[in-house]
Coordinates of C-alpha atoms in Angstrom, one line a residue:
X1 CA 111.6 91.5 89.0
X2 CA 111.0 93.1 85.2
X3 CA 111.5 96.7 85.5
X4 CA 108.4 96.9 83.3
X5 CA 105.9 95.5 86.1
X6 CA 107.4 97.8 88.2
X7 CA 106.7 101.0 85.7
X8 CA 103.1 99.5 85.9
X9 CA 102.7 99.3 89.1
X10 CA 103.4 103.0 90.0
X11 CA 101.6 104.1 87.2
X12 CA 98.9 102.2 88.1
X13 CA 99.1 103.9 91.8
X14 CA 99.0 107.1 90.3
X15 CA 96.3 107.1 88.1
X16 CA 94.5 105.5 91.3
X17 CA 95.7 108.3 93.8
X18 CA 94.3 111.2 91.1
X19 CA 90.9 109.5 90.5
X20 CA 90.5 109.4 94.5
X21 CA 92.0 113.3 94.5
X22 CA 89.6 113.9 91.7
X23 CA 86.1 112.8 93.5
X24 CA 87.1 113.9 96.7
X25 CA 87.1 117.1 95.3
X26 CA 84.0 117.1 93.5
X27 CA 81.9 116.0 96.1
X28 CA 84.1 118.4 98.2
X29 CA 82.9 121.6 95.7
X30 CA 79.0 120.1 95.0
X31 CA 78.5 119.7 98.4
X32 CA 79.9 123.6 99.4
X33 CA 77.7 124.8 96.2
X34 CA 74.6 122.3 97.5
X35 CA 74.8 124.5 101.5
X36 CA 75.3 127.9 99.6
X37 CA 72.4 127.8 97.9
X38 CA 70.3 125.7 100.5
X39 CA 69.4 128.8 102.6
X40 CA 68.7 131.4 100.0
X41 CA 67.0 129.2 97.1
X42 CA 64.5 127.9 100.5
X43 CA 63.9 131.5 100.9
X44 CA 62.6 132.2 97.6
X45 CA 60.7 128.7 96.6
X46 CA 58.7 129.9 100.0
X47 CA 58.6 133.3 99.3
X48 CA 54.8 133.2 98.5
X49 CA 54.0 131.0 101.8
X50 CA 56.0 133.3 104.4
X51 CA 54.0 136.7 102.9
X52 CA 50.4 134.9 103.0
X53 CA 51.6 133.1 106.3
X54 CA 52.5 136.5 108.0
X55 CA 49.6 138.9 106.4
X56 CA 47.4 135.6 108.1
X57 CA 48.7 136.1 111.4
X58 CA 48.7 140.1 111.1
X59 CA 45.0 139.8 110.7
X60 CA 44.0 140.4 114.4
X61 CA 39.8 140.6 115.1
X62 CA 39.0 144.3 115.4
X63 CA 36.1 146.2 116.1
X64 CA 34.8 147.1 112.1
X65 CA 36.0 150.9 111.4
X66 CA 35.6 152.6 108.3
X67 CA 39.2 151.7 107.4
X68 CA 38.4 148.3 108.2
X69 CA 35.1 147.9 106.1
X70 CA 37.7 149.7 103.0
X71 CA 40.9 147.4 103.3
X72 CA 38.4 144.4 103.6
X73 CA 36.6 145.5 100.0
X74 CA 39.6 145.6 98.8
X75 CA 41.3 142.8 99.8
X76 CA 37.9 141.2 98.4
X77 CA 38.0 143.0 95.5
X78 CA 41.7 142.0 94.6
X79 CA 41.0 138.3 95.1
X80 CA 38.1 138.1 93.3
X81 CA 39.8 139.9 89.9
X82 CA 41.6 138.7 87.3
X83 CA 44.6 137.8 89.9
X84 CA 44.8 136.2 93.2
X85 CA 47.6 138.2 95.0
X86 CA 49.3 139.1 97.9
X87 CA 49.6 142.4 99.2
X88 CA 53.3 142.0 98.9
X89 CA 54.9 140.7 96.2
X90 CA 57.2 137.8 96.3
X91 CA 59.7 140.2 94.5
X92 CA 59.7 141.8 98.0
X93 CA 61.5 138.5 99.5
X94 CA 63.7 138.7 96.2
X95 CA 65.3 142.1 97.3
X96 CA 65.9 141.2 100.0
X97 CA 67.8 137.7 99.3
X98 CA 69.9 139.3 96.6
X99 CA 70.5 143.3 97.5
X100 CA 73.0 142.5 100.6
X101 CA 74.7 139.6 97.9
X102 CA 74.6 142.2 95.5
X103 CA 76.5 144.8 97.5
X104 CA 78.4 141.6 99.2
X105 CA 79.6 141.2 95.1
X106 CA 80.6 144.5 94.1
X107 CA 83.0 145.4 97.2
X108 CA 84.5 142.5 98.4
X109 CA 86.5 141.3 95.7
X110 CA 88.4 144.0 96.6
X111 CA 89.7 143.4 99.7
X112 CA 88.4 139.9 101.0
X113 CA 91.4 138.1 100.0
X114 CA 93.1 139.5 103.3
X115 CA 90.4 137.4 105.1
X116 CA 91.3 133.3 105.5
X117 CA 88.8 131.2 103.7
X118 CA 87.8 129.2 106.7
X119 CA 86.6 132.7 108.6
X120 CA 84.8 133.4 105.7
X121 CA 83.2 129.7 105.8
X122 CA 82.3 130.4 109.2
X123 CA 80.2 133.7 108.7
X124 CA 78.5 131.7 106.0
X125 CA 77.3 129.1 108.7
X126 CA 76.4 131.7 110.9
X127 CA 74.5 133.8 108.7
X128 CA 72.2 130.8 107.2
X129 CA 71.4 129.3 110.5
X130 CA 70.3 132.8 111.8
X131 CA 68.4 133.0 108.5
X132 CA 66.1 129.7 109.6
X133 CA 65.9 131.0 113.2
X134 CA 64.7 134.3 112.7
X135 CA 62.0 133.7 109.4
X136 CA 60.9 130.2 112.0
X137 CA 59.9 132.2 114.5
X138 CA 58.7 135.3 112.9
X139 CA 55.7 137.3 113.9
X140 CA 55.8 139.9 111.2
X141 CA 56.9 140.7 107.3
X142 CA 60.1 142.8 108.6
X143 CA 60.9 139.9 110.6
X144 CA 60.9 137.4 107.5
X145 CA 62.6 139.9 105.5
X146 CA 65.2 140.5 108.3
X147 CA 65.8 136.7 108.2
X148 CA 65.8 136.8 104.1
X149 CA 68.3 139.0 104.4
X150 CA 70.6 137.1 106.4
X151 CA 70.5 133.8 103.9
X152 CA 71.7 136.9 101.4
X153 CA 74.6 137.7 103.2
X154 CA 75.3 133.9 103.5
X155 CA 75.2 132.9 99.9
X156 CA 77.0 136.0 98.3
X157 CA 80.2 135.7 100.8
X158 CA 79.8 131.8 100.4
X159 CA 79.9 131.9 96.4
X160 CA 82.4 134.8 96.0
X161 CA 84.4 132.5 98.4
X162 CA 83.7 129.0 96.5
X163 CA 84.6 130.3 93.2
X164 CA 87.5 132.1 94.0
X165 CA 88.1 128.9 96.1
X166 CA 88.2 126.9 92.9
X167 CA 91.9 129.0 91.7
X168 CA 93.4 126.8 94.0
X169 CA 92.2 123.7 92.6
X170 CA 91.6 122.4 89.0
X171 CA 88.3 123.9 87.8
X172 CA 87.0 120.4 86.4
X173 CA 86.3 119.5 89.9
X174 CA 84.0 122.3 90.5
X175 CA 82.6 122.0 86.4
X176 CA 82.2 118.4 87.0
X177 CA 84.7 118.2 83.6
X178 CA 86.6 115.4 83.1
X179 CA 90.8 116.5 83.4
X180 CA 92.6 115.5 79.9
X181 CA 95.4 114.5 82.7
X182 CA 93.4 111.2 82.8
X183 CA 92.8 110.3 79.0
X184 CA 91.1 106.9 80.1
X185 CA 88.2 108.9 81.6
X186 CA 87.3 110.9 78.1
X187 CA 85.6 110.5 75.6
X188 CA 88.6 109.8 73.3
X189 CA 86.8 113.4 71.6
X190 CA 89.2 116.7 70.9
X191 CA 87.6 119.7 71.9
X192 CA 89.3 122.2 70.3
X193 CA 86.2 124.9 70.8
X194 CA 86.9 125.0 74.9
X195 CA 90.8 126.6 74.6
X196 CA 91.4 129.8 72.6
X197 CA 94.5 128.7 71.0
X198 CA 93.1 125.3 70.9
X199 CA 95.8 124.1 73.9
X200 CA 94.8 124.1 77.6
X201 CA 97.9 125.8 78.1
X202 CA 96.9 128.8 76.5
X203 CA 94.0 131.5 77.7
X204 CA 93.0 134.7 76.2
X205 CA 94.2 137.9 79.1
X206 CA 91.1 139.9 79.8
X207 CA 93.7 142.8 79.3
X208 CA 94.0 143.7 75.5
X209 CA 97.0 143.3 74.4
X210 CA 98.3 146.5 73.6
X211 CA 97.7 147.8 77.3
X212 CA 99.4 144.4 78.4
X213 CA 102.5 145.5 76.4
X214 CA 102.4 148.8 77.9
X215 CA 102.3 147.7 81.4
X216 CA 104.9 145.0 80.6
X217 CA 107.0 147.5 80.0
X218 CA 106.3 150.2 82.9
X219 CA 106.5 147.1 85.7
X220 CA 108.6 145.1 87.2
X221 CA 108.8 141.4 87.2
X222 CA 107.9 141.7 91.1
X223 CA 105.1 143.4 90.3
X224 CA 103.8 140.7 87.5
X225 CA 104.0 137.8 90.2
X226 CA 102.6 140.2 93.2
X227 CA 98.9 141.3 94.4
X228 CA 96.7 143.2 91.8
X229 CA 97.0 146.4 92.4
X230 CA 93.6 148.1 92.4
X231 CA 94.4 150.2 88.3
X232 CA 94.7 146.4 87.4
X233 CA 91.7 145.5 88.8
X234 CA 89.6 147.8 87.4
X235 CA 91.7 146.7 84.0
X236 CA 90.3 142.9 84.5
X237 CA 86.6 144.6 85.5
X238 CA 86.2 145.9 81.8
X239 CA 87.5 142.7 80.1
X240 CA 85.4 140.9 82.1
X241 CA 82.6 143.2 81.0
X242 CA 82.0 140.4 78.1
X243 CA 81.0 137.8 80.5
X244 CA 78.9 139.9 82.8
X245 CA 76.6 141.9 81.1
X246 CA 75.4 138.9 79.0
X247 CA 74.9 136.9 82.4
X248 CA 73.3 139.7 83.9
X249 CA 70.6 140.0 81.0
X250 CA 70.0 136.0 81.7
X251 CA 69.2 136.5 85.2
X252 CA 67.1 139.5 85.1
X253 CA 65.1 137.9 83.0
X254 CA 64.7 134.8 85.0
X255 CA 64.2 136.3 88.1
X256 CA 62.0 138.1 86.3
X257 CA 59.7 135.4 85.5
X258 CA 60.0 133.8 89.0
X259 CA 59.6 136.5 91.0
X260 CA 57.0 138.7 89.3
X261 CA 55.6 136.5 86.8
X262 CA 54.7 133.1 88.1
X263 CA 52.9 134.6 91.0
X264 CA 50.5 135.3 89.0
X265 CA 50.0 132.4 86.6
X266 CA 47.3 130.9 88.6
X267 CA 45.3 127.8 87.4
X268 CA 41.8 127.4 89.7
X269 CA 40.1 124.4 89.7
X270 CA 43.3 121.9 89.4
X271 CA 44.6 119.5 92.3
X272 CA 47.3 122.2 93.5
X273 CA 46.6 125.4 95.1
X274 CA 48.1 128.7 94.2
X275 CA 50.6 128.5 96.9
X276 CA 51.5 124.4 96.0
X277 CA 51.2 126.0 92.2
X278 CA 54.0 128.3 92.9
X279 CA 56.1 125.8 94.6
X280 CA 56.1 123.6 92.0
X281 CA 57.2 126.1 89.3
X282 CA 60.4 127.3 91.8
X283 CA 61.0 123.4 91.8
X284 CA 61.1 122.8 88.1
X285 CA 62.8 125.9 87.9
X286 CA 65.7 124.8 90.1
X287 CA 65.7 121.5 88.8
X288 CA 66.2 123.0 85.4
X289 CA 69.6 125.3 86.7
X290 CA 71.3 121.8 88.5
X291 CA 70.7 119.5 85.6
X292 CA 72.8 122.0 83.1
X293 CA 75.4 123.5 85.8
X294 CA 76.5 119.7 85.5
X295 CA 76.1 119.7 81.5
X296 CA 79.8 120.8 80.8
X297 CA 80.9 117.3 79.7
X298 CA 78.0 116.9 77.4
X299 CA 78.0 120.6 75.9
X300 CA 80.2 123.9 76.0
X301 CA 78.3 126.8 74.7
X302 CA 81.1 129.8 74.3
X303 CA 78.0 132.7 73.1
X304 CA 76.7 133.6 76.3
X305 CA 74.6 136.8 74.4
X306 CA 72.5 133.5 72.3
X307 CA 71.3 132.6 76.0
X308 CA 70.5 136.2 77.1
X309 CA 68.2 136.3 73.9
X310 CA 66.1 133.0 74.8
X311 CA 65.9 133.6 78.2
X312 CA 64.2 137.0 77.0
X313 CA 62.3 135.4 74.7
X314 CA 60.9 133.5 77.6
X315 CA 60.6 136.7 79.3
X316 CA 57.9 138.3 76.9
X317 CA 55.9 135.1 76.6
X318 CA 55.1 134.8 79.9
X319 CA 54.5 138.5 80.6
X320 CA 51.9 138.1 77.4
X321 CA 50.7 135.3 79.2
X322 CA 49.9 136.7 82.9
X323 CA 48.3 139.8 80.8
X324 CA 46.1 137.7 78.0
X325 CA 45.7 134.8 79.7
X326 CA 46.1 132.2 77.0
X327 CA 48.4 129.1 78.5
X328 CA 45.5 126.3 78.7
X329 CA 47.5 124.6 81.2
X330 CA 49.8 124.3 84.1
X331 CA 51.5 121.9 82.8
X332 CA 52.7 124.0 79.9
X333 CA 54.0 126.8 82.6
X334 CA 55.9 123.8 84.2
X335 CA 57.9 123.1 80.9
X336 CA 58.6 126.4 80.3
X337 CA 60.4 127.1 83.8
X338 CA 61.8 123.7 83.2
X339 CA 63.6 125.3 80.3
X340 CA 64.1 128.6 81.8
X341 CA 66.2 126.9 84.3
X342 CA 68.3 125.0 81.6
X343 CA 68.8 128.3 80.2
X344 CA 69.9 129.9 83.3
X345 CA 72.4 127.2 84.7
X346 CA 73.9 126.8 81.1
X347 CA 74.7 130.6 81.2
X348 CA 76.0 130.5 84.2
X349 CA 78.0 127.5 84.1
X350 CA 79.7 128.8 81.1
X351 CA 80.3 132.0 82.0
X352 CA 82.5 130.3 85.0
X353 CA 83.9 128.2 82.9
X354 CA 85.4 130.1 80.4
X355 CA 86.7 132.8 82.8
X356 CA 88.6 130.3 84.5
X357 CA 90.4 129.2 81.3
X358 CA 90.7 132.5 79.3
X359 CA 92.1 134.5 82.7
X360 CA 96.0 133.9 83.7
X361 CA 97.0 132.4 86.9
X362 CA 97.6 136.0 89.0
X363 CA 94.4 137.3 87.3
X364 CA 92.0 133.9 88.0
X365 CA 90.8 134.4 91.8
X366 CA 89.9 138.1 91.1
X367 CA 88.1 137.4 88.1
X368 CA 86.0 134.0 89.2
X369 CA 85.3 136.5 92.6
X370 CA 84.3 139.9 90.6
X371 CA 82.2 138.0 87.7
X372 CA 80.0 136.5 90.5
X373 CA 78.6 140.5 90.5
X374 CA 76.4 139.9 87.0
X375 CA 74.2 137.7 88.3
X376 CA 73.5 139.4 91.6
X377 CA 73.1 142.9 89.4
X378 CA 70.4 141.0 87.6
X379 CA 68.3 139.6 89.9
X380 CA 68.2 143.0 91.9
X381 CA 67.3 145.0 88.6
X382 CA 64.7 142.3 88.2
X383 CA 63.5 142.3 91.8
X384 CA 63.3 146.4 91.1
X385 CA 61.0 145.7 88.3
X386 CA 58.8 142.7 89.2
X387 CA 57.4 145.0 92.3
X388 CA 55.7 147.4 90.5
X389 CA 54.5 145.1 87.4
X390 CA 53.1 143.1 90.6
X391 CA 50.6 146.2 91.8
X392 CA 50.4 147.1 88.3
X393 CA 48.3 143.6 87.4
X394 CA 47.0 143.0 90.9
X395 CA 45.4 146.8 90.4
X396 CA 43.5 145.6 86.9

């Protein structure tokens, strides 16, 4: 037999066992990222229908009391302004979906890699199906919240997990990047923008250089393969600085929008109500983040800071449009989510994916865990804020 054909043949197996490896695993990662957000992005899209469901059922027939006749003049009075809103604002639900992540975020990289994955997996599970229980069959606000607050604790363990998850695997599975370990698959393109150095071998440390050379030469060669120690940490923290603050910006303003903008960008007299209205824009929104967290083969963008300013951008525009009143349309609101959300998944996306190729292999699982923090910080800075611009407008 020609020791050619045989050659062939093995490569040939090869190249067929790593395309198999390489969709198992990214149906393996989409899927984990698809249930980690299931429980907390439900929560939110339906934060508007759980607080008009509950104040609803907490509206028992009294006898009409002086209180009564007040709360009911102004309930009247507040739907019949400038706004329709609830008593609570949806940035209520958003607290409490993302403060428990948020603390979930900035403690556990610490010390979570002493607990097995498939624990950690487990509490997830556990924590989003008591989430769907408890808001199901809820008979108050507290209730709801309660069961908000347990699809938080689900998806911040669950996505500090999955990307730290990712170190043990090639991040292309979980960026939905093509490897260059299988050139038939590419474009046949260079991409000399995606590696510092322009080689995939090469990363930029988070650690400056001068205080690597220091600690190169105070440690051991033990201590370079071993477990961070908690100085090195907090070392990785401030390089990483550069990827979270600019992430964080992108989400507060978001969240900002969603959670104490949209509810009051009300169209009357269209074919969807307000609560069907607000939906729809979550929807968009959401639809917006999956389309670019899977835009990596298509377009790397390395300036997270240029995102931060557009999503801001977007920011003011709609907070000048709840106050003036001058978007002639829903359907204008619905394209501008649509791009807030293409703003928002590029950011993060990015952020990810340059992390996981400018970090070296003992510093990766850290940094992919303790990066996951910006986001969380934004969203609770922008739940913080929506609140009281919600009474603010609602009081006009």
């Amino acid at each position: 037999m020609d020791r050619n054909s045989i050659n062939s043949d093995l490569l040939l197996t090869t190249d067929n066992q790593g395309r198999v490896s390489y969709w198992r695993n990214v149906c393996g990662f989409w899927c984990l990222g698809l249930c980690n957000n299931f429980a907390y992005v439900v929560m939110l899209s339906a934060a508007h229908d759980i607080l008009k469901q509950q104040e609803t059922n907490n509206t028992l027939p009294s006898p009409p009391t002086a209180i009564h006749l007040f709360q009911s003049h102004h309930n009247s009075s507040n739907s019949s302004g400038h706004y329709d809103c609830n008593p609570t604002s949806t940035a209520a639900v958003l607290l409490a979906d993302i403060l428990p992540t948020l603390f979930i975020k900035l403690f556990a990289p610490f010390f979570i890699h002493a607990v097995p994955y498939g624990f950690r997996v487990l509490l997830c599970i556990g924590s989003a199906t008591a989430s769907f229980l408890v808001v199901s069959l809820s008979t108050s606000v507290g209730m709801s919240i309660l069961g908000v607050i347990f699809a938080s604790v689900s998806s911040g363990l669950g996505e500090l997990s999955f990307l730290a998850l990712t170190v043990y695997f090639d991040s292309y599975y979980f960026l939905l990047v093509f490897p260059p370990s299988f050139p038939q698959w590419s474009r046949g393109e260079a991409e000399p923008s995606v590696f510092v150095g322009g080689s995939p071998q090469e990363y930029r440390p988070l650690v400056d250089d001068e205080q690597e050379d220091q600690e190169t030469s105070e440690t051991t060669e033990s201590e370079k393969t071993g477990a961070l120690s908690f100085t090195e940490k907090l070392i990785i923290l401030k390089g990483l600085l550069w990827f979270i603050v600019p992430l964080a910006v992108v989400y507060f303003a978001e969240y900002f929008i969603n959670q104490g903008l949209l509810e009051l960008l009300f169209f009357p007299d269209i074919f969807l109500s307000h609560a069907e209205q607000y939906r729809w824009y979550q929807t968009l929104y959401q639809a917006g983040v999956f389309v670019s967290r899977s835009s990596l083969c298509c377009l790397k963008i390395r300036c997270i800071g240029v995102l931060s300013a557009l999503q801001c951008v977007n920011a003011v525009l709609l907070t000048l449009a709840v106050y003036y009143q001058f978007l002639p349309s829903v359907w204008m609101v619905f394209i501008i989510v649509l791009y807030e959300g293409l703003l928002g998944g590029a950011a993060y996306v990015n952020t990810f994916y340059y992390i996981s190729k400018e970090t070296g292999d003992r510093e990766r699982e850290f940094s992919m865990a303790a990066a996951s923090v910006g986001d969380s910080l934004g969203i609770a800075l922008s739940g913080a804020t929506a609140m009281p611009l919600h009474h603010h407008f609602c009081s006009l």
